[in-house]
Short mmCIF file of C-alpha atoms in Angstrom, two decimals:
data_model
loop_
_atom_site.label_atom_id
_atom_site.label_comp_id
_atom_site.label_asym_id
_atom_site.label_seq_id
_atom_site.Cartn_x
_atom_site.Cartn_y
_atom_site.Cartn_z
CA UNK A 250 52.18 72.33 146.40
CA UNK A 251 53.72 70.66 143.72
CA UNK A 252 50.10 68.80 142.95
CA UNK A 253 48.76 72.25 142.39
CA UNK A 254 51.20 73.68 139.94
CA UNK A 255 50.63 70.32 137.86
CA UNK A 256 46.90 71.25 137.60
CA UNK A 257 47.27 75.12 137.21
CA UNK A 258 49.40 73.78 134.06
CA UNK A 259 47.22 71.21 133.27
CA UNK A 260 44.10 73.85 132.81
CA UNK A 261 46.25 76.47 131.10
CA UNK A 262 46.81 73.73 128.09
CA UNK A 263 43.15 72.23 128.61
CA UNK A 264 42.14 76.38 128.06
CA UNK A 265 42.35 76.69 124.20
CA UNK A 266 44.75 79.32 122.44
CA UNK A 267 42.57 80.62 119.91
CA UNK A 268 38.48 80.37 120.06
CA UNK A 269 36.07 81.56 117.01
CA UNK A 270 32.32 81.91 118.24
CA UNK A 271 29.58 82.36 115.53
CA UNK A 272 32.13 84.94 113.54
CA UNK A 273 30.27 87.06 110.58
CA UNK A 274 31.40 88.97 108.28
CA UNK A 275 30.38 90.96 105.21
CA UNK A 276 31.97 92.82 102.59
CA UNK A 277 29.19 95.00 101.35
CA UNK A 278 26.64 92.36 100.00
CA UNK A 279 29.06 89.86 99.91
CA UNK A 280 28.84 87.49 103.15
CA UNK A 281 32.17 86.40 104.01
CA UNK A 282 32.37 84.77 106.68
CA UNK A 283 28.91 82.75 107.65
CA UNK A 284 28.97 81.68 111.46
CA UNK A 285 32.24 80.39 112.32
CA UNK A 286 33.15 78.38 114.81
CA UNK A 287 36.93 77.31 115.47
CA UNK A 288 39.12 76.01 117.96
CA UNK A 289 42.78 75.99 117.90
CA UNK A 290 44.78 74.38 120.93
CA UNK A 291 48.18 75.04 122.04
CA UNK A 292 50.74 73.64 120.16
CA UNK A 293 48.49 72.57 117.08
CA UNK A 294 49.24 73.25 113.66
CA UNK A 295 45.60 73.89 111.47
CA UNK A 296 45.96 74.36 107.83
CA UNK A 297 43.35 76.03 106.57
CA UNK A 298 42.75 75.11 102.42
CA UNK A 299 39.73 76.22 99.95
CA UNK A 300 38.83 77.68 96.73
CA UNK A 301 39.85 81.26 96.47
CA UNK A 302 37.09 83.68 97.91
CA UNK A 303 36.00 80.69 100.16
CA UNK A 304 36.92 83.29 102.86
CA UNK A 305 40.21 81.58 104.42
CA UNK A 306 42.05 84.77 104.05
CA UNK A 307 39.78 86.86 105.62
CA UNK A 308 39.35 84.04 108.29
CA UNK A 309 43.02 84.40 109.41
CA UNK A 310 43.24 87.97 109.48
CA UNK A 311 40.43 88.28 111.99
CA UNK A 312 41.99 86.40 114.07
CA UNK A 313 44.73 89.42 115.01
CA UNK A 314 41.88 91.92 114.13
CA UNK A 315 43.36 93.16 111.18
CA UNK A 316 39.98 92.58 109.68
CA UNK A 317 37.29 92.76 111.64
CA UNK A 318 34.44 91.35 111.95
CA UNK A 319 30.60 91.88 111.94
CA UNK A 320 29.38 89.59 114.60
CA UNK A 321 30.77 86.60 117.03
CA UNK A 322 33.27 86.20 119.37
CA UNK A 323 37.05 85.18 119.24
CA UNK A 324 39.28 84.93 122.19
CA UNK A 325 43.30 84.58 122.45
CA UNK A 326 44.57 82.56 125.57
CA UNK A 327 40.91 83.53 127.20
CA UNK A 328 41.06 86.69 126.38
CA UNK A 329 38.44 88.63 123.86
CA UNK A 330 40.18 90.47 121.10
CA UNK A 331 39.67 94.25 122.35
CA UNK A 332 38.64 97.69 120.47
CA UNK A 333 41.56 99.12 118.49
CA UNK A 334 43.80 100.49 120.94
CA UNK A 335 46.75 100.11 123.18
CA UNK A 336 45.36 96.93 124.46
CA UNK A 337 44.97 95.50 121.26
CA UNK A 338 48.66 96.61 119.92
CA UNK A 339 49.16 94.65 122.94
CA UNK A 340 47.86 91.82 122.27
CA UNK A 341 48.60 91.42 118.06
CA UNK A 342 52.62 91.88 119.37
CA UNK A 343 51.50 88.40 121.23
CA UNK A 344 50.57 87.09 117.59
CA UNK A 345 52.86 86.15 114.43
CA UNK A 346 52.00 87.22 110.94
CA UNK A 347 53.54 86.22 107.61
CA UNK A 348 51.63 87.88 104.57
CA UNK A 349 51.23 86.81 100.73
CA UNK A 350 53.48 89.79 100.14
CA UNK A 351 56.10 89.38 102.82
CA UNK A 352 55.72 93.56 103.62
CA UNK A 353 59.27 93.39 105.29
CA UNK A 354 59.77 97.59 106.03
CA UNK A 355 61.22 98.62 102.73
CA UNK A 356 63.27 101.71 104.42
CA UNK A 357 65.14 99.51 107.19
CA UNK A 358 68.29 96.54 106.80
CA UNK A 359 66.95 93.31 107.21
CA UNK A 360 68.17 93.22 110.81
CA UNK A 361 66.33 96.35 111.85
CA UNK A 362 63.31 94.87 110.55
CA UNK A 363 63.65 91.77 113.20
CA UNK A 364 65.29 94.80 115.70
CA UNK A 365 61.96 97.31 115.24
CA UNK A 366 59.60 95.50 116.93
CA UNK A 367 61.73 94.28 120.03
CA UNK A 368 62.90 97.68 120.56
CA UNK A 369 59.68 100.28 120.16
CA UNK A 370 56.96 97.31 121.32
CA UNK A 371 58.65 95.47 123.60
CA UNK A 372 61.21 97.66 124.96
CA UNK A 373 64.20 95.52 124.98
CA UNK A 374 67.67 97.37 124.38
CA UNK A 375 69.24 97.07 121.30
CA UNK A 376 71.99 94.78 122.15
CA UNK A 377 70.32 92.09 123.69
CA UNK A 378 67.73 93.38 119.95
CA UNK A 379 70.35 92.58 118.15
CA UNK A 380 71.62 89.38 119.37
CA UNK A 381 68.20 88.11 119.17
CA UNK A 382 67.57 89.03 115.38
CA UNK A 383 70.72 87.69 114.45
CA UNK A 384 69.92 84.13 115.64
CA UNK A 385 66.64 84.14 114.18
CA UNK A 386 67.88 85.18 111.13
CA UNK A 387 70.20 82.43 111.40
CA UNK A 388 68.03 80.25 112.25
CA UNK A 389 65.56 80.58 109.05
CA UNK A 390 68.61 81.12 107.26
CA UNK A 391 69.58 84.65 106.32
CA UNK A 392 71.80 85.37 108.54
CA UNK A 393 74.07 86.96 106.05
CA UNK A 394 71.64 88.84 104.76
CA UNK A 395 71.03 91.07 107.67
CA UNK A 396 72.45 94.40 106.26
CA UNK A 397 71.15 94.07 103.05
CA UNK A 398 67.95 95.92 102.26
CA UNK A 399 64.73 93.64 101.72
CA UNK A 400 63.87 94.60 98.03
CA UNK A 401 68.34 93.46 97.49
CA UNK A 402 66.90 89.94 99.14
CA UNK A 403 64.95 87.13 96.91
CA UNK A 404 61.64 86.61 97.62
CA UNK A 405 62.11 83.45 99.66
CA UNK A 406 64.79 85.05 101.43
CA UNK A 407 62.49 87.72 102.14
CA UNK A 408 59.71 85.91 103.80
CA UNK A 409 61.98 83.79 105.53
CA UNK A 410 63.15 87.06 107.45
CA UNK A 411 59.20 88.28 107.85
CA UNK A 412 58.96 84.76 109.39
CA UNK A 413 61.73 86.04 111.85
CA UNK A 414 60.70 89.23 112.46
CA UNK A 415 57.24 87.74 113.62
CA UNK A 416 59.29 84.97 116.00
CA UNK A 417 61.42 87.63 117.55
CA UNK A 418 58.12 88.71 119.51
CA UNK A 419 57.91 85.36 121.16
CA UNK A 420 54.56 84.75 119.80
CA UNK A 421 51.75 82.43 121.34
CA UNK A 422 50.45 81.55 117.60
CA UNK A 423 51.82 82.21 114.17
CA UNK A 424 49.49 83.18 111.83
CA UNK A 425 50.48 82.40 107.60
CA UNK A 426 48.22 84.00 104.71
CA UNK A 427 49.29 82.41 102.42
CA UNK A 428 52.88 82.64 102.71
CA UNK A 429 53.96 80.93 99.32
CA UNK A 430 51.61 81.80 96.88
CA UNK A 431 54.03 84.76 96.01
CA UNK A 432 56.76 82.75 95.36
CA UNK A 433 58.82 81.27 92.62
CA UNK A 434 58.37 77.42 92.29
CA UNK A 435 61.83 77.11 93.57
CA UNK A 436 61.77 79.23 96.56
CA UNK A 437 58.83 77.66 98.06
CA UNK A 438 60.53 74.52 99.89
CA UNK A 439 63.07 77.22 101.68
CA UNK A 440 60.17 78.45 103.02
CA UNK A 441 58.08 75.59 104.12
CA UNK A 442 60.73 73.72 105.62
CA UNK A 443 61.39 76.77 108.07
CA UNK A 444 57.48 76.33 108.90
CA UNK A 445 58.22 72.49 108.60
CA UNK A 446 60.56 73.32 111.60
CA UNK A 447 58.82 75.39 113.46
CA UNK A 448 55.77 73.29 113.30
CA UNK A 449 58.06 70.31 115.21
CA UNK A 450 59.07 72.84 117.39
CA UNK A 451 56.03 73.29 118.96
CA UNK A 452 54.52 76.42 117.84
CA UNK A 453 51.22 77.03 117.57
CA UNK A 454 49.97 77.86 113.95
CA UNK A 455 46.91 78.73 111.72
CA UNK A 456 48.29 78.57 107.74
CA UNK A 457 46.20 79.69 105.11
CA UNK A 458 47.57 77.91 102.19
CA UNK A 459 47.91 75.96 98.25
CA UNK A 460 50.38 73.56 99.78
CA UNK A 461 48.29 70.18 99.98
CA UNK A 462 51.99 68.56 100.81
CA UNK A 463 52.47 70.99 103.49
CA UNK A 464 49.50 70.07 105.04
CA UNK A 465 49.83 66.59 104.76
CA UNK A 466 53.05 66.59 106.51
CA UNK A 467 52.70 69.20 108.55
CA UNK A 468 49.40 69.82 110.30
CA UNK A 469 47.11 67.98 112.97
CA UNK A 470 44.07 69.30 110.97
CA UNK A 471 43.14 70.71 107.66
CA UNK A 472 39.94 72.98 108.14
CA UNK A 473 38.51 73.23 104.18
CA UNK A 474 36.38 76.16 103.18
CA UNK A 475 34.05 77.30 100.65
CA UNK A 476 31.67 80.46 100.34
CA UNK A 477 32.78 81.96 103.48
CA UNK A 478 32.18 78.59 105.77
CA UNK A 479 33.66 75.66 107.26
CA UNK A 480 32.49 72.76 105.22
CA UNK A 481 35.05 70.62 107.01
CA UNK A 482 37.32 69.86 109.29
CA UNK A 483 39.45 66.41 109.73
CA UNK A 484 42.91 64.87 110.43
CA UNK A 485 45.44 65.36 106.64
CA UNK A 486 45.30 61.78 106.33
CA UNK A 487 41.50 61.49 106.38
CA UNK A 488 40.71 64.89 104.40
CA UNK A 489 42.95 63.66 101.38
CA UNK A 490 42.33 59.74 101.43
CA UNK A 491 38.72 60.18 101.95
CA UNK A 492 36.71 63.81 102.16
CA UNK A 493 33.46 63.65 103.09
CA UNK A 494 31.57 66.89 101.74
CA UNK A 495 30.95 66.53 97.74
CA UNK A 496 32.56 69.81 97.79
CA UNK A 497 35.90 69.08 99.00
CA UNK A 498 36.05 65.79 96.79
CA UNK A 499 35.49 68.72 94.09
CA UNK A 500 38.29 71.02 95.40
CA UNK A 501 40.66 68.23 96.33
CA UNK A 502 39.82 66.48 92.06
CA UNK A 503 40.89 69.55 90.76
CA UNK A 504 43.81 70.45 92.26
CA UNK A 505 45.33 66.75 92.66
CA UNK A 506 44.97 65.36 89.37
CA UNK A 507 47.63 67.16 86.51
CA UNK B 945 71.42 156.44 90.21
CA UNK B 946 71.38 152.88 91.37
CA UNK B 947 68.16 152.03 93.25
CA UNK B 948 69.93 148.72 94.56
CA UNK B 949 73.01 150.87 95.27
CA UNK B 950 70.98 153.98 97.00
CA UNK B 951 68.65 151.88 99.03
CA UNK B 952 70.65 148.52 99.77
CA UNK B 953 69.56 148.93 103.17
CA UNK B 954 65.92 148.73 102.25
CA UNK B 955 66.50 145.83 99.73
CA UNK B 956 68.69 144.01 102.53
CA UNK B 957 66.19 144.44 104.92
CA UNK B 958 63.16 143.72 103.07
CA UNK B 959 65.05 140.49 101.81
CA UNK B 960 65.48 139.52 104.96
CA UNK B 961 62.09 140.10 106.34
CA UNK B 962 60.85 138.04 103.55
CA UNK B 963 63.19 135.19 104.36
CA UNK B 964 62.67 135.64 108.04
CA UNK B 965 58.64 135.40 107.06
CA UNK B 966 59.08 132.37 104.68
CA UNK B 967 60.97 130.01 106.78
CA UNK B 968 59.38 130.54 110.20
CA UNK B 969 55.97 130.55 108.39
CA UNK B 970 57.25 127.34 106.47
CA UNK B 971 58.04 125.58 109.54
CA UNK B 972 55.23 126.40 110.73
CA UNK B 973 52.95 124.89 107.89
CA UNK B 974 55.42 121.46 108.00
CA UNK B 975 54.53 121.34 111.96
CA UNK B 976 51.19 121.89 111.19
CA UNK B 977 51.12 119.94 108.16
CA UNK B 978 52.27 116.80 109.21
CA UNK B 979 50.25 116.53 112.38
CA UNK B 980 46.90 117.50 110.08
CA UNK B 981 48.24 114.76 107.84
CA UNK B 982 48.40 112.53 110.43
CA UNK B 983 44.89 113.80 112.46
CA UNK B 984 43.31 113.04 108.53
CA UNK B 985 44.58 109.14 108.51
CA UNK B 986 44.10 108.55 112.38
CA UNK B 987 41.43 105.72 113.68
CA UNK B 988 39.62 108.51 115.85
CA UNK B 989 36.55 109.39 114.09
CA UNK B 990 37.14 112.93 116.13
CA UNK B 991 40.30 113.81 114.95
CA UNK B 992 39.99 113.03 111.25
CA UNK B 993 36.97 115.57 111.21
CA UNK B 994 39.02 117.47 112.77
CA UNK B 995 41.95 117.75 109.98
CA UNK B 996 39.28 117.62 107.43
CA UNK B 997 37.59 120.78 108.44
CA UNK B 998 40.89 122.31 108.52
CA UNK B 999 42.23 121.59 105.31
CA UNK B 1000 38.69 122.81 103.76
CA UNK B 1001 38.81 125.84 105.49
CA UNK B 1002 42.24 127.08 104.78
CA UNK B 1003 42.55 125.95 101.69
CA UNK B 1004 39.07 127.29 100.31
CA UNK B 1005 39.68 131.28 102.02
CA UNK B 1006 41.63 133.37 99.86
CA UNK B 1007 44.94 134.53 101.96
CA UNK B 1008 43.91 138.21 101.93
CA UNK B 1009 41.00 137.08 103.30
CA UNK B 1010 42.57 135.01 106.25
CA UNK B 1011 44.97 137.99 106.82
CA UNK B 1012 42.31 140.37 107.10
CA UNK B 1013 40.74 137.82 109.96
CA UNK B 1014 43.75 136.72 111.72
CA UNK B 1015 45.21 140.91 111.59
CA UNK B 1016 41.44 141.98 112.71
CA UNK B 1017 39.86 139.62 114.18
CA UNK B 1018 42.43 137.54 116.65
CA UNK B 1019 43.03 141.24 118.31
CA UNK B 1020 39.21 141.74 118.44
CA UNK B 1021 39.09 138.57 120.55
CA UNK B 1022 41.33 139.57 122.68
CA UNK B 1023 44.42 138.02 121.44
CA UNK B 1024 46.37 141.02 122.07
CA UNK B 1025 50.59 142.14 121.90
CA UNK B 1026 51.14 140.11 119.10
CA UNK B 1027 52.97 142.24 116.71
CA UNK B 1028 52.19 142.02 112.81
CA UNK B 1029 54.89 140.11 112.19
CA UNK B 1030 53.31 137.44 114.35
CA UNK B 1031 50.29 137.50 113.47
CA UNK B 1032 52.05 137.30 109.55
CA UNK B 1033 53.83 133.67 110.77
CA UNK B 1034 50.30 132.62 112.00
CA UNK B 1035 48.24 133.44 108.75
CA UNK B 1036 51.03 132.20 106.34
CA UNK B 1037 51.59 129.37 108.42
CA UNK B 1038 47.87 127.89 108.96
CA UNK B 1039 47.14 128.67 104.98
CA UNK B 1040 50.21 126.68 103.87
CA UNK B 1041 49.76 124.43 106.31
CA UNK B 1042 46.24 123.08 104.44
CA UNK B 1043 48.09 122.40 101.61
CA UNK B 1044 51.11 120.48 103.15
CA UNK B 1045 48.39 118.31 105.06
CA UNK B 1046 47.21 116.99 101.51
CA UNK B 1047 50.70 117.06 100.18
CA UNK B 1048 51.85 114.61 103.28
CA UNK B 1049 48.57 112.63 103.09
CA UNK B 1050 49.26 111.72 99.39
CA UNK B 1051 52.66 110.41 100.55
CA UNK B 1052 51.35 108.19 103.00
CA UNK B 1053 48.85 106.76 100.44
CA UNK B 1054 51.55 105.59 98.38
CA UNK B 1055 52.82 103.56 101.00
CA UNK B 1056 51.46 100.25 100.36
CA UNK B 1057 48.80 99.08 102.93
CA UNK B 1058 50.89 95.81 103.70
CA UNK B 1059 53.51 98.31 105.47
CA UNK B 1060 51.49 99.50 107.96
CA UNK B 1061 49.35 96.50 108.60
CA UNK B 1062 52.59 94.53 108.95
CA UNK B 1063 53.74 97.34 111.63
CA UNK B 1064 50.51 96.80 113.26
CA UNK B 1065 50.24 92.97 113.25
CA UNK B 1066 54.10 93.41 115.16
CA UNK B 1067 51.83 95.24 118.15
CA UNK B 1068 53.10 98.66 117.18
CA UNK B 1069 50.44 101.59 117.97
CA UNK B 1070 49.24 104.00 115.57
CA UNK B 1071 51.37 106.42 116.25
CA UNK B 1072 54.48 104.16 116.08
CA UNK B 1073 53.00 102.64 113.29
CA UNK B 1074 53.20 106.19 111.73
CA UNK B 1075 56.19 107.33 112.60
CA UNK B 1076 58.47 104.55 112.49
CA UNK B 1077 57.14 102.83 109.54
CA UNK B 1078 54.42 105.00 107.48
CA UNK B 1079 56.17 108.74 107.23
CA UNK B 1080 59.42 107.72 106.64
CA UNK B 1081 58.29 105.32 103.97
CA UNK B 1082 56.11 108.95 102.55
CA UNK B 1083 58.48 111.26 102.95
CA UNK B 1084 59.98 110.78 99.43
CA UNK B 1085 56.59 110.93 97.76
CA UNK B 1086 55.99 113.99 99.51
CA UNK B 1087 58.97 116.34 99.15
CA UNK B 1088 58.45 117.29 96.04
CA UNK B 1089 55.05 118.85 95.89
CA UNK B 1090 56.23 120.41 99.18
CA UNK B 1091 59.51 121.81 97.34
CA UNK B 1092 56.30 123.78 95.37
CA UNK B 1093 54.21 125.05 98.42
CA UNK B 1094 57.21 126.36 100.02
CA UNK B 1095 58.19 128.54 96.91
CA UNK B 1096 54.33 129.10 96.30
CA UNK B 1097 54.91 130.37 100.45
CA UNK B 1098 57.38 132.55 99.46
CA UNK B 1099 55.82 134.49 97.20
CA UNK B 1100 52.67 134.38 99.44
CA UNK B 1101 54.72 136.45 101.95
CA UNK B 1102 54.11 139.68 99.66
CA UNK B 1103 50.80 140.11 101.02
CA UNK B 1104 51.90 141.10 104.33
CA UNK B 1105 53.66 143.85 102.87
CA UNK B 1106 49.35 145.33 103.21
CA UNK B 1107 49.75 144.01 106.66
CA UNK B 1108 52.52 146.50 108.30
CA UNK B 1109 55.26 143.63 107.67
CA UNK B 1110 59.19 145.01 106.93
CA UNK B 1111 59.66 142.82 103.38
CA UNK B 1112 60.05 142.86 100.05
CA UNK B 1113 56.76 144.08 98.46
CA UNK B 1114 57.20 146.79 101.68
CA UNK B 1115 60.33 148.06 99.84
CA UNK B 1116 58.62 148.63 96.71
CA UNK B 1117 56.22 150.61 98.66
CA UNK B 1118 58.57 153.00 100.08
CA UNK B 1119 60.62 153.40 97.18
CA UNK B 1120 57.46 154.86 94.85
CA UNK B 1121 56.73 157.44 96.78
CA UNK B 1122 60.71 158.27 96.18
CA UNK B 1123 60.60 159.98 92.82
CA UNK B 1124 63.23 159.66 90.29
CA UNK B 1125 63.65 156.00 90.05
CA UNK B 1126 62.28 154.07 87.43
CA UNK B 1127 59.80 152.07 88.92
CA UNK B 1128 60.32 148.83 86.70
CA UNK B 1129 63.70 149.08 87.69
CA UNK B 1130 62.80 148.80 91.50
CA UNK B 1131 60.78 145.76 90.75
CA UNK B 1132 62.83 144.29 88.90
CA UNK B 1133 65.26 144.14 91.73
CA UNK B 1134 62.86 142.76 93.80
CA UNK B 1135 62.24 139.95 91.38
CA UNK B 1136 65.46 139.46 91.54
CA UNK B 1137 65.61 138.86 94.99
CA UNK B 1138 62.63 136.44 95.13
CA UNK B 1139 64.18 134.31 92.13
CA UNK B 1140 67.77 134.18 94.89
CA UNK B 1141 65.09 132.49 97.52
CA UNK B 1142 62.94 130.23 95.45
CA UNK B 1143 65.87 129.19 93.51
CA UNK B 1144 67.62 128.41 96.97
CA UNK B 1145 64.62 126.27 98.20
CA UNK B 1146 64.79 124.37 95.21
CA UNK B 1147 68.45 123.56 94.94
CA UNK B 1148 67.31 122.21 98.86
CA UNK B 1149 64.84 119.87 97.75
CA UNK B 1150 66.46 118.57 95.14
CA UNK B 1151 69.52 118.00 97.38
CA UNK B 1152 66.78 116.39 99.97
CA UNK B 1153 65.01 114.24 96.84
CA UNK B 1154 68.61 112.95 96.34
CA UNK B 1155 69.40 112.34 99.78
CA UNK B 1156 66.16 110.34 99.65
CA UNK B 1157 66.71 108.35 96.35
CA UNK B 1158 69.98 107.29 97.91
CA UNK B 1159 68.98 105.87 101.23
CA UNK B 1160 66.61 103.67 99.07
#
């Protein structure tokens, strides 16, 4: 018996979290995304770097259908991202997202922000809500924060509590657009080393980002793009000690050298 | 000599009628309003034709028009027992209705697109999406111009006075064919008495704009 739980686990971590199939997608004449393919396992952390409009962006918001796309495939734990609908409320509420611009509720406390979702999507009661928001906020940090109002809050305080409103749906895979770049020089490191922790911790993540030391610390692969495809994918240490495409030895000559 | 003195009853229950008229027909057009509002943003194809069609028709038919339709023609289609003061609510209420929709729907455009994609990428459904996160967000945007339409609605109400509804144009009505008053006197009066309700719908938005500016 105990043989065949080993194996049902064993092919629920062989079956990948996240699967892109040939995605397209255009914006007007502009082409995107150009057939991608990508494959994120459990517990794997992909950072996802490139020139701006290389696509990443776009890339990760597909990925919850928040942009959709054109043509291809992309599955979450096996199953295909549905129409918009219930089903797919359903299934985003299964997925993390930190924005650029944190977009924390602007009319509710900090701790109703972590609260809203637990309560309305997954129907928990607002004690047990509560309890719940309050370590999370704890644990990125805020914790005294959580009667304040977000625009009182800094903005690395801010998108430290987006990163716990997103966690307080027990997500299978935290998606990050970028969740720096709208950040002052000093408030950056708050943030990353709450991704820095969650990253040890096991979660699954796709992070769009500037951060080359991020990714070099933090991820199991760095997937580089430019003009709306994957020009390549490797292990930190290989991408940044020795890239193979001329075009990420470009990318990677510009922004490492000053 | 007083008309105000001779008549109060008339005046009291003309200004009545036309506050009776104003906010169930105002109510009415938020209801309707809101739910157009929401019908014009919504992802079903169906629905946002829907509110569309409604806001152009409404707005675009002048209200005599829509009275003379609603008064003649619901009746003709067999909508029967509905007295005019019904039928009044109904007209007012679908016409100003039109306009709250776009009122509304220019609130929830100033609600940055983050806020609801945010709500959304948290697995919350449209309609939560809209209510807990978009509306509230829109209502300060919103109450203003709607402060307008409601005292635009009030004044609106006159025209039902041609529609057998007890109000205050009615009570001008009555009064001419009483000689011996003078007649700028009478509407003066009933100035008077619009100028108490607008003035009181706009001491309660700007009480509600307040409120608003307050909580955030």
């Amino acid at each position: 018996m105990s043989e065949v739980s080993v194996t049902d686990e064993a092919t629920a971590a062989a079956v990948p979290l996240v699967v892109l199939k040939s995605v397209n997608k255009h914006f007007g004449a502009l082409h995107v995304l150009q057939d991608i393919d990508l494959t994120i396992a459990r517990g794997e952390v992909v950072v996802v770097i490139g020139p701006s409009g290389s696509g990443k962006s776009t890339l990760c918001r597909t990925v919850n259908r928040l942009e959709t796309t054109d043509s291809g495939s992309i599955t979450i734990d096996g199953r295909p991202l549905p129409q918009e609908g219930k089903e797919l409320a359903r299934l985003r509420a299964d997925v993390g997202m930190v924005f650029q611009s944190f977009n924390l509720f602007a009319h509710k406390t900090v701790l109703e922000n972590v609260t809203l979702g637990q309560i309305k999507v997954r129907r928990t009661d607002r004690r047990k809500a509560e309890e719940k928001a309050r370590a999370l906020l704890d644990r990125v940090g805020v914790g005294a924060q959580a009667d304040k109002y977000p625009a009182q809050l800094s903005g690395g305080q801010q998108q430290r509590v987006a990163i716990a409103r997103a966690l307080a749906m027990d997500p299978k895979v935290m998606l990050f657009d970028e969740p720096t770049s709208a950040l002052d020089p000093e408030m950056i490191n708050e943030v990353l080393e709450v991704m820095q922790q969650l990253a040890r911790d096991g979660m699954t993540m796709v992070v769009v980002t500037h951060e080359m030391g991020f990714a070099r610390s933090a991820a199991n692969r760095v997937v580089f793009m430019a003009d709306g495809r994957i020009v390549e994918e490797a292990r930190p240490d290989q991408f940044f000690s020795n890239p193979r495409s001329d075009r990420a030895k470009d990318f990677l000559s510009k922004i490492l050298h000053h | 000599m007083n008309v105000l003195s001779d008549h109060f009853a008339e005046f009291r229950e003309g200004f009545l009628g036309t506050v009776e008229l104003t906010g169930l027909s105002g109510l009415l057009a938020l209801v309707l309003g809101i739910l157009m509002a929401a019908f014009r943003v919504s992802p079903v194809p169906a629905l946002r034709i829907f509110g569309t069609t409604w806001v152009t028709l409404l707005r675009n038919t002048p209200l005599v028009l829509l009275f003379l339709a609603v008064t003649l023609g619901l009746p003709a289609l067999g909508l029967k027992g509905w007295d005019s003061f019904w039928l009044a609510v109904l007209t007012l209420g679908c016409y100003t209705s039109a306009f709250i929709c776009e009122a509304v729907r220019s609130g929830i455009n100033s609600v940055p697109v983050g806020q609801a994609e945010a709500a959304r990428s948290i697995g919350m459904t449209f309609n939560q999406t809209l209510s807990q996160v978009v509306l509230p967000q829109a209502t300060r945007t919103a109450v203003p111009p709607i402060g307008s339409l409601m005292i635009a609605l009030t004044k609106n109400t006159a025209i039902a006075s041609g529609f057998n509804v007890t109000q205050l144009g009615s009570v001008q009505k009555s009064l001419n064919a009483d000689t011996g008053y003078n007649i700028y006197v009478i509407f003066l009066w009933i100035a008077v008495c619009y100028i108490i309700i607008t003035l009181a719908i706009s001491g309660l938005f700007r009480l509600l704009e307040n409120r608003l500016a307050v909580a955030r």
